Coordinates of C-alpha atoms in Angstrom, one line a residue:
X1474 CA -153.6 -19.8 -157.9
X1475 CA -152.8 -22.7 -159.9
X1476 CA -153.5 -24.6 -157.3
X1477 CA -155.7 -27.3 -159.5
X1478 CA -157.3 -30.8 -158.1
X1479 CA -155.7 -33.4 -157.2
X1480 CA -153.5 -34.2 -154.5
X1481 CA -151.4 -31.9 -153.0
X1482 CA -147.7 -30.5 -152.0
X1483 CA -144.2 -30.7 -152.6
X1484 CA -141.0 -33.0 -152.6
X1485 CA -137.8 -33.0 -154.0
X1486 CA -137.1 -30.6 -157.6
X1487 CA -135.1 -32.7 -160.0
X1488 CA -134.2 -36.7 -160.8
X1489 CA -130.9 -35.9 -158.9
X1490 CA -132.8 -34.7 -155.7
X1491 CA -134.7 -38.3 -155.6
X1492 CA -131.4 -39.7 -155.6
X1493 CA -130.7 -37.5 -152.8
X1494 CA -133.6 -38.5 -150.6
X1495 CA -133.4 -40.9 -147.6
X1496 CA -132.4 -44.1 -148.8
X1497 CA -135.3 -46.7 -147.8
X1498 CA -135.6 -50.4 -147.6
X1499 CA -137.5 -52.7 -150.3
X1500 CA -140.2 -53.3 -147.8
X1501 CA -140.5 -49.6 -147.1
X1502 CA -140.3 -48.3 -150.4
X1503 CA -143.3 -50.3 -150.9
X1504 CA -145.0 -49.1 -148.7
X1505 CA -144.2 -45.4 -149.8
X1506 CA -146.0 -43.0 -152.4
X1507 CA -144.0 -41.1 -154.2
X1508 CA -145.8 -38.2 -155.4
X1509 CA -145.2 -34.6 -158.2
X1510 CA -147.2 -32.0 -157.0
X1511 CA -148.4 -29.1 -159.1
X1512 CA -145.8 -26.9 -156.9
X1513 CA -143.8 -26.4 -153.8
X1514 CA -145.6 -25.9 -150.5
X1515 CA -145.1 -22.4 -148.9
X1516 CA -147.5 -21.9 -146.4
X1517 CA -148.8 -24.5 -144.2
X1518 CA -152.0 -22.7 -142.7
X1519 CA -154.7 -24.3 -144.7
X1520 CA -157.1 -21.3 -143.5
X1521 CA -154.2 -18.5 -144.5
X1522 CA -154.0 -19.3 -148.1
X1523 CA -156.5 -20.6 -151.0
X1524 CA -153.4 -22.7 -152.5
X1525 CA -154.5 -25.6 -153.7
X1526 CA -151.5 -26.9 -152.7
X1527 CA -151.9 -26.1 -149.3
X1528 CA -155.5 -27.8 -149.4
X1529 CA -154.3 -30.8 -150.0
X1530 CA -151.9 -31.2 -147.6
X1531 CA -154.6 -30.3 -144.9
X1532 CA -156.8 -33.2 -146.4
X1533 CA -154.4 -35.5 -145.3
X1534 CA -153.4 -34.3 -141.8
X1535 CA -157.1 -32.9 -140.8
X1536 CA -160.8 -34.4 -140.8
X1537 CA -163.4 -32.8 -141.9
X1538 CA -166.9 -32.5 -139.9
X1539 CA -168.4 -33.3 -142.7
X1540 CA -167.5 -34.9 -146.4
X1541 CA -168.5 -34.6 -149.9
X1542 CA -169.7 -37.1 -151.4
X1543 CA -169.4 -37.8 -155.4
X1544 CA -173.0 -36.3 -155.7
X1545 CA -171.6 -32.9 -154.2
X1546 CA -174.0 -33.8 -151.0
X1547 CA -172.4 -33.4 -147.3
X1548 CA -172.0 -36.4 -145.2
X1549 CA -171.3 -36.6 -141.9
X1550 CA -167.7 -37.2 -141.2
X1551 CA -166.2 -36.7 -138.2
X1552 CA -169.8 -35.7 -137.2
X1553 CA -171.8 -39.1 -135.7
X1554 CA -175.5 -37.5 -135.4
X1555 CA -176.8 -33.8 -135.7
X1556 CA -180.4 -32.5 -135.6
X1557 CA -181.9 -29.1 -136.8
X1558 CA -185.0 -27.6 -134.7
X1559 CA -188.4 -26.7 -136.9
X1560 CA -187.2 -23.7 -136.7
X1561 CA -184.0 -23.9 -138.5
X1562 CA -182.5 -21.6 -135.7
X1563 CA -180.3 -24.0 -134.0
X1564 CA -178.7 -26.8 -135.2
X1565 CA -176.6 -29.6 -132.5
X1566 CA -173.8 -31.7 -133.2
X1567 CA -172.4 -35.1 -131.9
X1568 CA -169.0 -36.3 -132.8
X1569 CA -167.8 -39.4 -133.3
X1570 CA -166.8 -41.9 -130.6
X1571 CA -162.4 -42.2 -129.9
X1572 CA -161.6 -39.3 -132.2
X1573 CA -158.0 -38.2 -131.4
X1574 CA -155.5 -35.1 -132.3
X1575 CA -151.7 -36.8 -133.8
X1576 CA -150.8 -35.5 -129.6
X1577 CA -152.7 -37.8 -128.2
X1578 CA -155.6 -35.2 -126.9
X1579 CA -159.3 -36.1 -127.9
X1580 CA -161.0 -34.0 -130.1
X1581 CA -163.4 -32.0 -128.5
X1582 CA -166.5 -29.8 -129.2
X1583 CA -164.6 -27.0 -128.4
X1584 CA -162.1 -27.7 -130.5
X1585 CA -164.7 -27.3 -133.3
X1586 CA -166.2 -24.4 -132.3
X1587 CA -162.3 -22.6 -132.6
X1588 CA -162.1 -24.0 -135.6
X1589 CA -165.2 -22.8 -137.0
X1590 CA -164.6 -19.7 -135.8
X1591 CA -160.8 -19.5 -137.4
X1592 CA -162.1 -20.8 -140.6
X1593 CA -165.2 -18.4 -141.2
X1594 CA -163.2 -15.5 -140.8
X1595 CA -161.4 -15.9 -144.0
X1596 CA -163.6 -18.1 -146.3
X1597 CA -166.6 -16.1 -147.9
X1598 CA -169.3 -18.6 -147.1
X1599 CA -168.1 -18.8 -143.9
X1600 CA -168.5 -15.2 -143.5
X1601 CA -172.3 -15.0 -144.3
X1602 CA -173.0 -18.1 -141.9
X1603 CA -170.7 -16.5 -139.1
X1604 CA -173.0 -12.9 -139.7
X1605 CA -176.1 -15.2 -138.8
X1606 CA -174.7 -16.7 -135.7
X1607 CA -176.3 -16.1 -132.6
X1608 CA -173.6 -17.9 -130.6
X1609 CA -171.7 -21.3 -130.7
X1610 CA -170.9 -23.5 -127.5
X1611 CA -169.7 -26.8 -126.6
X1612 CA -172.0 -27.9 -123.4
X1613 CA -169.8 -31.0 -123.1
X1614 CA -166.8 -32.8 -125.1
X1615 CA -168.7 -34.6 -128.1
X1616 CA -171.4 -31.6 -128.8
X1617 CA -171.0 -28.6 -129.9
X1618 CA -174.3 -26.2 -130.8
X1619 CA -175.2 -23.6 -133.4
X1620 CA -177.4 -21.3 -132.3
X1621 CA -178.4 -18.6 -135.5
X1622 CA -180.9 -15.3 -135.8
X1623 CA -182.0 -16.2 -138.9
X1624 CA -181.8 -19.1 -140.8
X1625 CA -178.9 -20.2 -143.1
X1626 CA -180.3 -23.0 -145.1
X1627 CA -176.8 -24.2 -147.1
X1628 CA -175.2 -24.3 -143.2
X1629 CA -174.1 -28.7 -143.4
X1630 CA -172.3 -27.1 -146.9
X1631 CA -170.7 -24.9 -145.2
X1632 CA -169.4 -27.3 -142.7
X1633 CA -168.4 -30.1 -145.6
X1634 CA -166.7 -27.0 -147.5
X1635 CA -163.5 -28.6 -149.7
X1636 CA -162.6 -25.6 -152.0
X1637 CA -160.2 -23.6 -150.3
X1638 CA -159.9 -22.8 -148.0
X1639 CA -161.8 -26.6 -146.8
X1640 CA -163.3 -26.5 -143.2
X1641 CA -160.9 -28.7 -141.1
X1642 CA -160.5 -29.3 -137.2
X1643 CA -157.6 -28.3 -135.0
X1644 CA -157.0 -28.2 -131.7
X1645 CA -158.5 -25.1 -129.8
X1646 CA -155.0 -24.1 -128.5
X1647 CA -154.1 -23.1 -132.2
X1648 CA -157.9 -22.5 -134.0
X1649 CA -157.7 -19.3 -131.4
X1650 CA -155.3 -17.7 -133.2
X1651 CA -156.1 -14.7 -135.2
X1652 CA -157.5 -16.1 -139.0
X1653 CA -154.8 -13.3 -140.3
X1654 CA -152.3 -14.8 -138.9
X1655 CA -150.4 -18.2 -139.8
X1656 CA -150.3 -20.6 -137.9
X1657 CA -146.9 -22.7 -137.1
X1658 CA -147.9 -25.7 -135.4
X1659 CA -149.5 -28.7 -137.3
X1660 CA -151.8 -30.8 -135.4
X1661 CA -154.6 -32.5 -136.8
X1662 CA -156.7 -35.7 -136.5
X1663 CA -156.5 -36.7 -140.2
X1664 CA -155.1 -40.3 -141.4
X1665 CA -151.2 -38.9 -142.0
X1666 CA -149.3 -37.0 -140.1
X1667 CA -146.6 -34.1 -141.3
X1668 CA -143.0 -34.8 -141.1
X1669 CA -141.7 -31.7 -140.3
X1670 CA -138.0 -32.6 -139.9
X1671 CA -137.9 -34.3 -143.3
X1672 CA -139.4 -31.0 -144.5
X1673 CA -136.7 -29.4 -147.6
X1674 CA -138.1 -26.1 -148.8
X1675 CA -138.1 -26.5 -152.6
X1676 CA -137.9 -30.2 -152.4
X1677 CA -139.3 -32.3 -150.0
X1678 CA -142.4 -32.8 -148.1
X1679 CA -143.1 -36.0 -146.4
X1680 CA -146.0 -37.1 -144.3
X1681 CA -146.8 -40.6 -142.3
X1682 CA -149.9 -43.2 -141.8
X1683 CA -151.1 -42.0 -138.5
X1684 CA -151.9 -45.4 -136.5
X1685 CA -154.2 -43.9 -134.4
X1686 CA -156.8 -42.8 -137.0
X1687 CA -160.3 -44.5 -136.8
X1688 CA -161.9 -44.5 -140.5
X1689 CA -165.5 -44.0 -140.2
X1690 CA -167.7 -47.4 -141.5
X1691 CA -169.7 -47.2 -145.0
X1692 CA -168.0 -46.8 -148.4
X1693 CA -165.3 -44.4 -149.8
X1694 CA -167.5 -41.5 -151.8
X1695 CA -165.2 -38.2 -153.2
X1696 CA -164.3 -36.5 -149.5
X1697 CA -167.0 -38.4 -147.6
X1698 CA -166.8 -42.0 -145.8
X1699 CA -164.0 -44.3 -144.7
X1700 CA -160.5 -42.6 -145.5
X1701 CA -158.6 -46.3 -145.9
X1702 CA -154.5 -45.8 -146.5
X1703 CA -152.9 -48.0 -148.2
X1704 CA -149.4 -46.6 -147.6
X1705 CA -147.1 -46.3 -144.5
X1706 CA -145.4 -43.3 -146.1
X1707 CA -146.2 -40.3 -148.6
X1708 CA -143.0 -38.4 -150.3
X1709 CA -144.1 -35.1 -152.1
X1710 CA -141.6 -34.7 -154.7
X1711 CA -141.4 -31.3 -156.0
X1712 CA -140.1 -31.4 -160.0
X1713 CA -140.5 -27.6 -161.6
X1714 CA -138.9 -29.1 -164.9
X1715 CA -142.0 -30.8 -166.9
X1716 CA -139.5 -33.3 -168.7
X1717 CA -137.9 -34.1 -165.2
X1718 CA -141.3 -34.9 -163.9
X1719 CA -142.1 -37.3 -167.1
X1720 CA -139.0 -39.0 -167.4
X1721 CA -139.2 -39.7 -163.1
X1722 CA -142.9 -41.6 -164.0
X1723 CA -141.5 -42.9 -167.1
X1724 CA -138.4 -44.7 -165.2
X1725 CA -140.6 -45.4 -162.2
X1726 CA -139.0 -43.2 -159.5
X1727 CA -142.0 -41.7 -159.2
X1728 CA -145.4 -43.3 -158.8
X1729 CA -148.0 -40.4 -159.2
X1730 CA -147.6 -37.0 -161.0
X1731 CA -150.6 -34.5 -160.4
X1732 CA -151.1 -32.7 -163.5
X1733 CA -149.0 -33.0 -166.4
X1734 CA -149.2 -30.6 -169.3
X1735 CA -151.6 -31.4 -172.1
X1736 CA -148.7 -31.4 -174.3
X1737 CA -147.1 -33.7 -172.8
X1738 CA -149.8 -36.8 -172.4
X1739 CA -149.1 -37.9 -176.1
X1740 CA -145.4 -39.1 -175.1
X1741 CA -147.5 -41.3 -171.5
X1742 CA -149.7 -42.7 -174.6
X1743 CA -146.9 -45.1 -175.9
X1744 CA -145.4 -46.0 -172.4
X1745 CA -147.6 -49.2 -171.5
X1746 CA -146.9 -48.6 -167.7
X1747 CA -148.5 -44.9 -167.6
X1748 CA -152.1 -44.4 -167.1
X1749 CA -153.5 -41.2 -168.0
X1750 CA -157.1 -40.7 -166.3
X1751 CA -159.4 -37.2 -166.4
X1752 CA -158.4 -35.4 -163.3
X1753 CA -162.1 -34.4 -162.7
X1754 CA -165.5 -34.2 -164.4
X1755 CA -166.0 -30.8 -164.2
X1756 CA -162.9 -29.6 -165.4
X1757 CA -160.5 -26.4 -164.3
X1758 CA -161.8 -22.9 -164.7
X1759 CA -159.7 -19.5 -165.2
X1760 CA -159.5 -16.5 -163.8
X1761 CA -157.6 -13.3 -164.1
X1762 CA -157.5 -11.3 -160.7
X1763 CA -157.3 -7.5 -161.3
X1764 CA -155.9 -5.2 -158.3
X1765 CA -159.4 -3.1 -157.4
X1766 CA -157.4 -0.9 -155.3
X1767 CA -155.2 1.2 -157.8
X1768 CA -155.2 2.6 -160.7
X1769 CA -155.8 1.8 -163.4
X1770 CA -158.0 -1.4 -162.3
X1771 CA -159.6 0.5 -159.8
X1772 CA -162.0 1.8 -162.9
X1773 CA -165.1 -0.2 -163.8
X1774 CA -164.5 1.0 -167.1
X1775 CA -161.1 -0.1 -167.8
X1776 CA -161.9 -3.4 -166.5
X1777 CA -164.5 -3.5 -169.1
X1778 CA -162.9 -2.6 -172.2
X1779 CA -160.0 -5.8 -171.2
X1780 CA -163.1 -8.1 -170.9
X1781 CA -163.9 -7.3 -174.7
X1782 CA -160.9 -7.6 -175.8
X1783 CA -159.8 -11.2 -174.5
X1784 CA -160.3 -14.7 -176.4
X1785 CA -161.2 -17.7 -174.4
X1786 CA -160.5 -19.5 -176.7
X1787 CA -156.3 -18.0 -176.6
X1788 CA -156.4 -18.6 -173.4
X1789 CA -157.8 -22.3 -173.8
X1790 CA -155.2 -23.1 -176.8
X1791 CA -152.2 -22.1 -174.8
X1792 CA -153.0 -24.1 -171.8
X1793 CA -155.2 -27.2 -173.0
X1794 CA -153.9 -27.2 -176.8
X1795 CA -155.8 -27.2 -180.1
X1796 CA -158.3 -30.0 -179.8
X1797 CA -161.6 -27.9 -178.7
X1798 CA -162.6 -31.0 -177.1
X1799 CA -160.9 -30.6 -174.1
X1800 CA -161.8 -26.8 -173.6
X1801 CA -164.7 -24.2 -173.6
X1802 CA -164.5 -20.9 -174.7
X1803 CA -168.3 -19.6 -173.8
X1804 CA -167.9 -19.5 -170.1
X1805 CA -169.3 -17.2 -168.0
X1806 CA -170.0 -17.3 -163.9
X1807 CA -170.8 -20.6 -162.9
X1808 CA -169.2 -24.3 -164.0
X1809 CA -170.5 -25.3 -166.8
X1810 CA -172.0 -27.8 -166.7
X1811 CA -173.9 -27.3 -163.5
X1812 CA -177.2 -26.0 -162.6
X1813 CA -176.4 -22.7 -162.3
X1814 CA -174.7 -22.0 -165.5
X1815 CA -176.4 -19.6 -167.7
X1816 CA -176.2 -17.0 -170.7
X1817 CA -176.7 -13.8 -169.2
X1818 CA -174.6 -11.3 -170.2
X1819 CA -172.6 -14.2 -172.3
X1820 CA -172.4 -11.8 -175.8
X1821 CA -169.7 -10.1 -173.9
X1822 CA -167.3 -13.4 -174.2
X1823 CA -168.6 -14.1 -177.4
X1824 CA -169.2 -11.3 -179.4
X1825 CA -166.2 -10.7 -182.3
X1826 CA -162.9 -9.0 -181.1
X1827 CA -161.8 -6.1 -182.1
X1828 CA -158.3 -4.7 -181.1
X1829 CA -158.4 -1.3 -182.5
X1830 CA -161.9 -0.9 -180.7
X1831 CA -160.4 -2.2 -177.4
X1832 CA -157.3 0.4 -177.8
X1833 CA -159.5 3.3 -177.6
X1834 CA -162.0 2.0 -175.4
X1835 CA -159.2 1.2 -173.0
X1836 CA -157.8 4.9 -173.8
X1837 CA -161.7 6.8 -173.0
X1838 CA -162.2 4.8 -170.1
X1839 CA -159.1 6.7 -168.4
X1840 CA -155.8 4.4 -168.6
X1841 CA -152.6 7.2 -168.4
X1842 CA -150.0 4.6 -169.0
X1843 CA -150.0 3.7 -165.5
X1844 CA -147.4 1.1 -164.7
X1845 CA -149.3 -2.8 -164.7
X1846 CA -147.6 -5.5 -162.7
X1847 CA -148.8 -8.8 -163.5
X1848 CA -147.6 -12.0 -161.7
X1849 CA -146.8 -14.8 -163.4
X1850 CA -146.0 -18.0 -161.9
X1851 CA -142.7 -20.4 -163.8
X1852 CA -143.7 -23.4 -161.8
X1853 CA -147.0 -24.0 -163.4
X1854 CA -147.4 -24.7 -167.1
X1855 CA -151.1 -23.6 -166.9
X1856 CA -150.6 -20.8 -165.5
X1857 CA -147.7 -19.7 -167.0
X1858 CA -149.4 -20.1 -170.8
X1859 CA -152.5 -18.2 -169.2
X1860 CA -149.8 -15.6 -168.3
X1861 CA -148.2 -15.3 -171.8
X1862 CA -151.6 -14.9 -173.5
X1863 CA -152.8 -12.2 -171.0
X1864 CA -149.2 -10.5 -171.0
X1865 CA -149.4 -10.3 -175.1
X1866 CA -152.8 -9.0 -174.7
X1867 CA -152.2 -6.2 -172.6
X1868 CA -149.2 -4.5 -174.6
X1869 CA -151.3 -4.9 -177.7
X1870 CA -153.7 -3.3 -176.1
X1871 CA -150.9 -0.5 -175.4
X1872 CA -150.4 -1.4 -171.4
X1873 CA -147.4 -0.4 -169.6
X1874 CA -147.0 -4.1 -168.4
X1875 CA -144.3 -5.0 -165.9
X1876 CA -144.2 -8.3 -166.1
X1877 CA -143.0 -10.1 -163.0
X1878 CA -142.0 -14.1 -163.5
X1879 CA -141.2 -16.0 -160.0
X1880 CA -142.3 -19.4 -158.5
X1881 CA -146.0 -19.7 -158.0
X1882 CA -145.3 -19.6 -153.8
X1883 CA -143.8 -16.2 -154.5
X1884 CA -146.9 -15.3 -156.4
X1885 CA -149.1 -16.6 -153.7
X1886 CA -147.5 -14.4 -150.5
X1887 CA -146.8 -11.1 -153.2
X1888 CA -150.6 -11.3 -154.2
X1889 CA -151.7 -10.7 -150.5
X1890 CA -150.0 -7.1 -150.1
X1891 CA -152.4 -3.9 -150.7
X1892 CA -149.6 -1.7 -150.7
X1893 CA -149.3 0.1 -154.7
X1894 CA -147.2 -1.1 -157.3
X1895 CA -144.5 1.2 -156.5
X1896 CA -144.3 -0.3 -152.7
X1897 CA -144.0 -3.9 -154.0
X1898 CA -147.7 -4.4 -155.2
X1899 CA -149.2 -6.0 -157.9
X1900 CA -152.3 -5.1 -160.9
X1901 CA -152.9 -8.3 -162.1
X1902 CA -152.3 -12.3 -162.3
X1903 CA -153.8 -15.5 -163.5
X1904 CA -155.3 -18.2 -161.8
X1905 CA -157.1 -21.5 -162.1
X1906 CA -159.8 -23.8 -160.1
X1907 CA -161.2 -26.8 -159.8
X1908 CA -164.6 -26.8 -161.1
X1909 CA -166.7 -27.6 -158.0
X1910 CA -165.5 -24.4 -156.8
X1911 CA -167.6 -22.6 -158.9
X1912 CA -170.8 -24.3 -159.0
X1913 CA -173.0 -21.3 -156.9
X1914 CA -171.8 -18.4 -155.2
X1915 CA -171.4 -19.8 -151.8
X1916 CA -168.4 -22.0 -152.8
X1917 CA -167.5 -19.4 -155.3
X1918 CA -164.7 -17.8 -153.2
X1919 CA -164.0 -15.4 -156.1
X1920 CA -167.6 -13.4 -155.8
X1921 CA -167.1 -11.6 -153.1
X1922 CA -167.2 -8.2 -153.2
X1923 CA -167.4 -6.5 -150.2
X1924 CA -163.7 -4.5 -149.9
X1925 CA -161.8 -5.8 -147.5
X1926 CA -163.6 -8.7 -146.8
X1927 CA -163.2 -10.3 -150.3
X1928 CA -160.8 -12.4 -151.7
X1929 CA -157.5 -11.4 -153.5
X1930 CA -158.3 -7.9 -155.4
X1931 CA -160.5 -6.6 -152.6
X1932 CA -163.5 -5.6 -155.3
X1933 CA -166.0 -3.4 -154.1
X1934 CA -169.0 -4.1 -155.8
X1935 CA -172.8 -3.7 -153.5
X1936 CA -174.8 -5.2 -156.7
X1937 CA -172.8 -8.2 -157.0
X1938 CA -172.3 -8.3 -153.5
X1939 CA -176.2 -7.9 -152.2
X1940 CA -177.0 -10.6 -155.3
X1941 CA -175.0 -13.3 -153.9
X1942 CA -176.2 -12.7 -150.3
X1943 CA -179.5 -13.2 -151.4
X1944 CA -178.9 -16.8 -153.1
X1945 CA -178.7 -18.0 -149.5
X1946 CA -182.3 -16.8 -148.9
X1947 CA -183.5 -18.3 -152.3
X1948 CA -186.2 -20.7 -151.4
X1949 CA -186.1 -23.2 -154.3
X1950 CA -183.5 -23.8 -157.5
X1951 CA -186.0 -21.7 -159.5
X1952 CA -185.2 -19.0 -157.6
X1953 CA -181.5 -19.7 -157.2
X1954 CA -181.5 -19.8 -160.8
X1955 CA -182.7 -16.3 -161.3
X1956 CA -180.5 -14.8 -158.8
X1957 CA -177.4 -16.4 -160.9
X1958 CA -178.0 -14.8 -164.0
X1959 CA -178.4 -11.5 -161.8
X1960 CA -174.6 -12.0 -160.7
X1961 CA -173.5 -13.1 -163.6
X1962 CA -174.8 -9.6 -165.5
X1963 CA -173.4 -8.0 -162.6
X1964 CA -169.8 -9.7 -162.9
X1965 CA -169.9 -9.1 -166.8
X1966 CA -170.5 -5.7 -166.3
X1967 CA -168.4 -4.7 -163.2
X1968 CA -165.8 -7.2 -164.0
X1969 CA -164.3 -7.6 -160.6
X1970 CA -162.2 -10.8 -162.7
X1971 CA -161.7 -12.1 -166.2
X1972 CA -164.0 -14.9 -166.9
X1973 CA -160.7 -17.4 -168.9
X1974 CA -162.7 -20.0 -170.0
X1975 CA -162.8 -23.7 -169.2
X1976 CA -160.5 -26.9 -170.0
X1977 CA -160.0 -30.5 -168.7
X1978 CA -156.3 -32.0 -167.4
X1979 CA -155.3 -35.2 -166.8
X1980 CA -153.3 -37.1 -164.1
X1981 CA -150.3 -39.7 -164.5
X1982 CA -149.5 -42.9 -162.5
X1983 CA -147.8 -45.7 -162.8
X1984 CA -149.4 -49.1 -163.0
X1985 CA -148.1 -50.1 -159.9
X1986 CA -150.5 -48.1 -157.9
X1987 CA -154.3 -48.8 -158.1
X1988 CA -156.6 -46.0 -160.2
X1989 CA -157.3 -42.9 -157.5
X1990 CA -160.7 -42.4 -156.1
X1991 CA -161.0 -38.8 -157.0
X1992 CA -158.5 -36.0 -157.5
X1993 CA -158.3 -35.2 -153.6
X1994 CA -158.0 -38.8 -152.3
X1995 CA -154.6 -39.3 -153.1
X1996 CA -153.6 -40.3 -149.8
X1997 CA -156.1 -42.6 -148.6
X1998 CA -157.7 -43.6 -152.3
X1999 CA -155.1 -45.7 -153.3
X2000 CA -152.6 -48.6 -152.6
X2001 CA -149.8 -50.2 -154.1
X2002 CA -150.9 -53.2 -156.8

């Protein structure tokens, strides 16, 4: 869902559209961020999608309970004490002191409980804490209590989660709503606050410093401590056209742009007012979603014979370039990179290709010729050279490929139907993340395989399924460790997803704005220089 890492949402599409914006004074448009996200914004509901895009915007408008620090450890957040019984059965929460919704209404225990609640219904670690909840109250405004039948040791990383979709607080009055349903209002207690009437589908999204936002104390760490703006005003400014997007940073009508192409840095390199910084240490990860529901990806074994027959390292090239340095074509499950990365199963990637071989396999496995329609997203570079590689790959492998180019927010509300190709579904489509979303299978929304219950694709796989439920109840990283390479054979054998290897991107900004914090602190990790 190209999605990606680094700050968020949409603005105006082209240099003629910034001319078109809101003209503002000297003094204002210093205080203003002007900002290229990786695509528009269409949906808002930062529980409803796992669009990156939408993630970020929800960083800025909502707190978090918890935080992230650059160590991957939760800290508390919005959170001022909490204590765990011997036990490990029930866990109480105090919030912080003069914590208050952009409406002027405190935020409450309850409200946290809703949002729990919303939240866990739709995000897969969510899911598995919810099924060991006992019951969750709010005996008075600043507590709220989680009472659980059987331990869930991973519960403060469920409450700091950032991949999408992040754990973050709203008012009860809109958490109660149904997690299948989108929500319309947007009320948070973050450091910004959402503009709506500036709001131009396809252009514009604009958000403002919320006065009434108390920073915890201690030091800025990834998504955890003091979230300290530096700007009155945040502009998304939403450029499809890669050269539009490099001439606006070039020229200085932008300040910021998420995540240029890699073919593109070489032209920042000789523009002394461009900085080009790593986007994030551990990288961006591929994946390519198959349709579990219909034929023909509703067949293990037609799943398998693709998985032999793709190249990580074509995927890699066409997205990240030539230079092997900034890629990896050897991944399997988890980041690499973290602990939970392993080689089980791995000959699968790595073995020799073997088109002819895959053609038949493809054929004995059961594919009739049935109709594939794979998404592809034009807004995205990554995703759309991720799409050209897999779309080449399937008609040499003799596919009937209907291949269906739109915007990436067309992509992202298409990909929810279950309905079959013929009644406006889909087979297949590409995606990235960022790679802290794939460090063990509680943050790794893409394991789940429980039907319905899982993520886009709906997989139905017990093995993989009963694996990753027992991580939670490994006692030690020994133990964690074993279980990992257990999914991992299982993924590599099911293939609920193509494993597309890993690469590293890069944000632009201008010199005028000091060097972000991280790829999701945009809005509070900088300030004008």
């Amino acid at each position: 869902m190209r999605r990606r890492h680094l700050m968020g949402a949409a603005i105006a599409g082209s240099g003629a559209a910034l001319l078109a914006r809101p003209a503002l004074s000297q003094g204002a448009a210093a205080r203003t961020l002007r900002f290229v996200p990786q695509t528009d914004l269409t949906i808002l509901d930062p529980v409803f999608t796992t669009a990156y895009v939408t993630r970020y915007r929800g960083l800025a408008i909502y707190d978090q309970l918890f935080g992230l620090d650059s160590d991957l450890r939760p800290q508390p957040q919005m959170v001022e004490t909490y204590e765990n019984t011997d036990d490990g059965l029930t866990w109480r929460f105090r919030l912080r002191e003069g914590l208050l919704f952009h409406d002027g209404e405190p935020v409450r225990g309850r409200d946290c409980v809703a949002s729990i609640r919303r939240w866990a219904s739709r995000d897969s670690l969510g899911q598995v804490m919810l099924a060991r909840v006992a019951e969750m109250t709010a005996p008075d405004d600043r507590t709220f209590i989680i009472r659980l039948n059987r331990r869930f040791g991973p519960m403060l990383d469920a409450l700091a989660k950032l991949g999408p979709p992040a754990l973050l607080i709203m008012p009860e009055r809109i958490a109660s709503a149904d997690g299948t349903t989108q929500i319309r209002e947007t009320v948070g207690s973050g450091p910004f606050r959402f503009v709506a009437g500036e709001r131009v589908v396809g252009s514009r999204v604009v958000y403002e410093r919320n006065p009434a936002y108390r920073p915890r104390e201690g030091t800025p760490s990834w998504a955890a401590g003091p979230k300290i703006v530096g700007f009155d005003r945040v502009e998304w400014v939403v450029m499809p056209d890669p050269s539009t997007a490099a001439s606006a940073l070039r020229n200085g009508e932008v300040d910021w742009w998420e995540n240029p192409a890699n073919d593109i840095l070489p032209t920042f390199a000789r523009t002394r007012d461009v900085v080009l910084k790593r986007a994030s240490p551990l990288g961006v990860f591929g994946t390519g979603i198959f349709n579990t529901l219909h034929p023909p990806f509703d067949k293990p074994a037609v799943r398998r014979a693709v998985l032999r027959a793709i190249s990580q390292a074509d995927f890699m090239t066409a997205v990240a370039g030539a230079d092997p340095s900034l890629w990896r074509a050897d991944m399997g499950v988890f980041t690499p990179g973290s602990p939970l990365a392993n080689r089980a199963g791995i000959e699968v990637i790595t073995a020799p290709r073997d088109i002819e071989r895959s053609r038949r396999e493809l054929r004995e496995a059961g594919y009739n010729g049935e109709t594939v329609v794979m998404l592809a997203p034009s807004d995205q570079a990554p995703l759309a050279a991720l799409a050209e590689v897999g779309h080449d790959l399937f008609r040499r492998l003799g596919m009937n490929v209907d291949y269906r180019v739109s915007d990436w927010g067309t992509v992202v509300q298409r990909r929810a139907s279950k309905e079959p190709v013929e009644r406006g579904g889909w087979s297949f489509f590409h995606t990235t993340w960022n790679g802290a979303d794939g460090i063990n299978p509680g943050v790794a929304t893409f394991l789940r395989a429980n039907g319905d219950g899982a993520w886009f694709g709906w997989p139905s796989i017990p093995r993989l399924d009963a694996a990753r439920t027992a991580w939670f109840d490994a006692p030690d990283l020994d133990a964690q460790k074993r279980i990992a390479e257990d999914i991992q054979r299982a993924v590599l054998e099911e293939v609920p997803y193509l494993p597309s290897g890993q690469y590293f991107s890069s944000t632009a900004y201008r010199r005028t704005i000091s060097e972000p914090l991280s790829e999701i602190t945009a809005f509070w990790g900088t300030r004008r220089v």
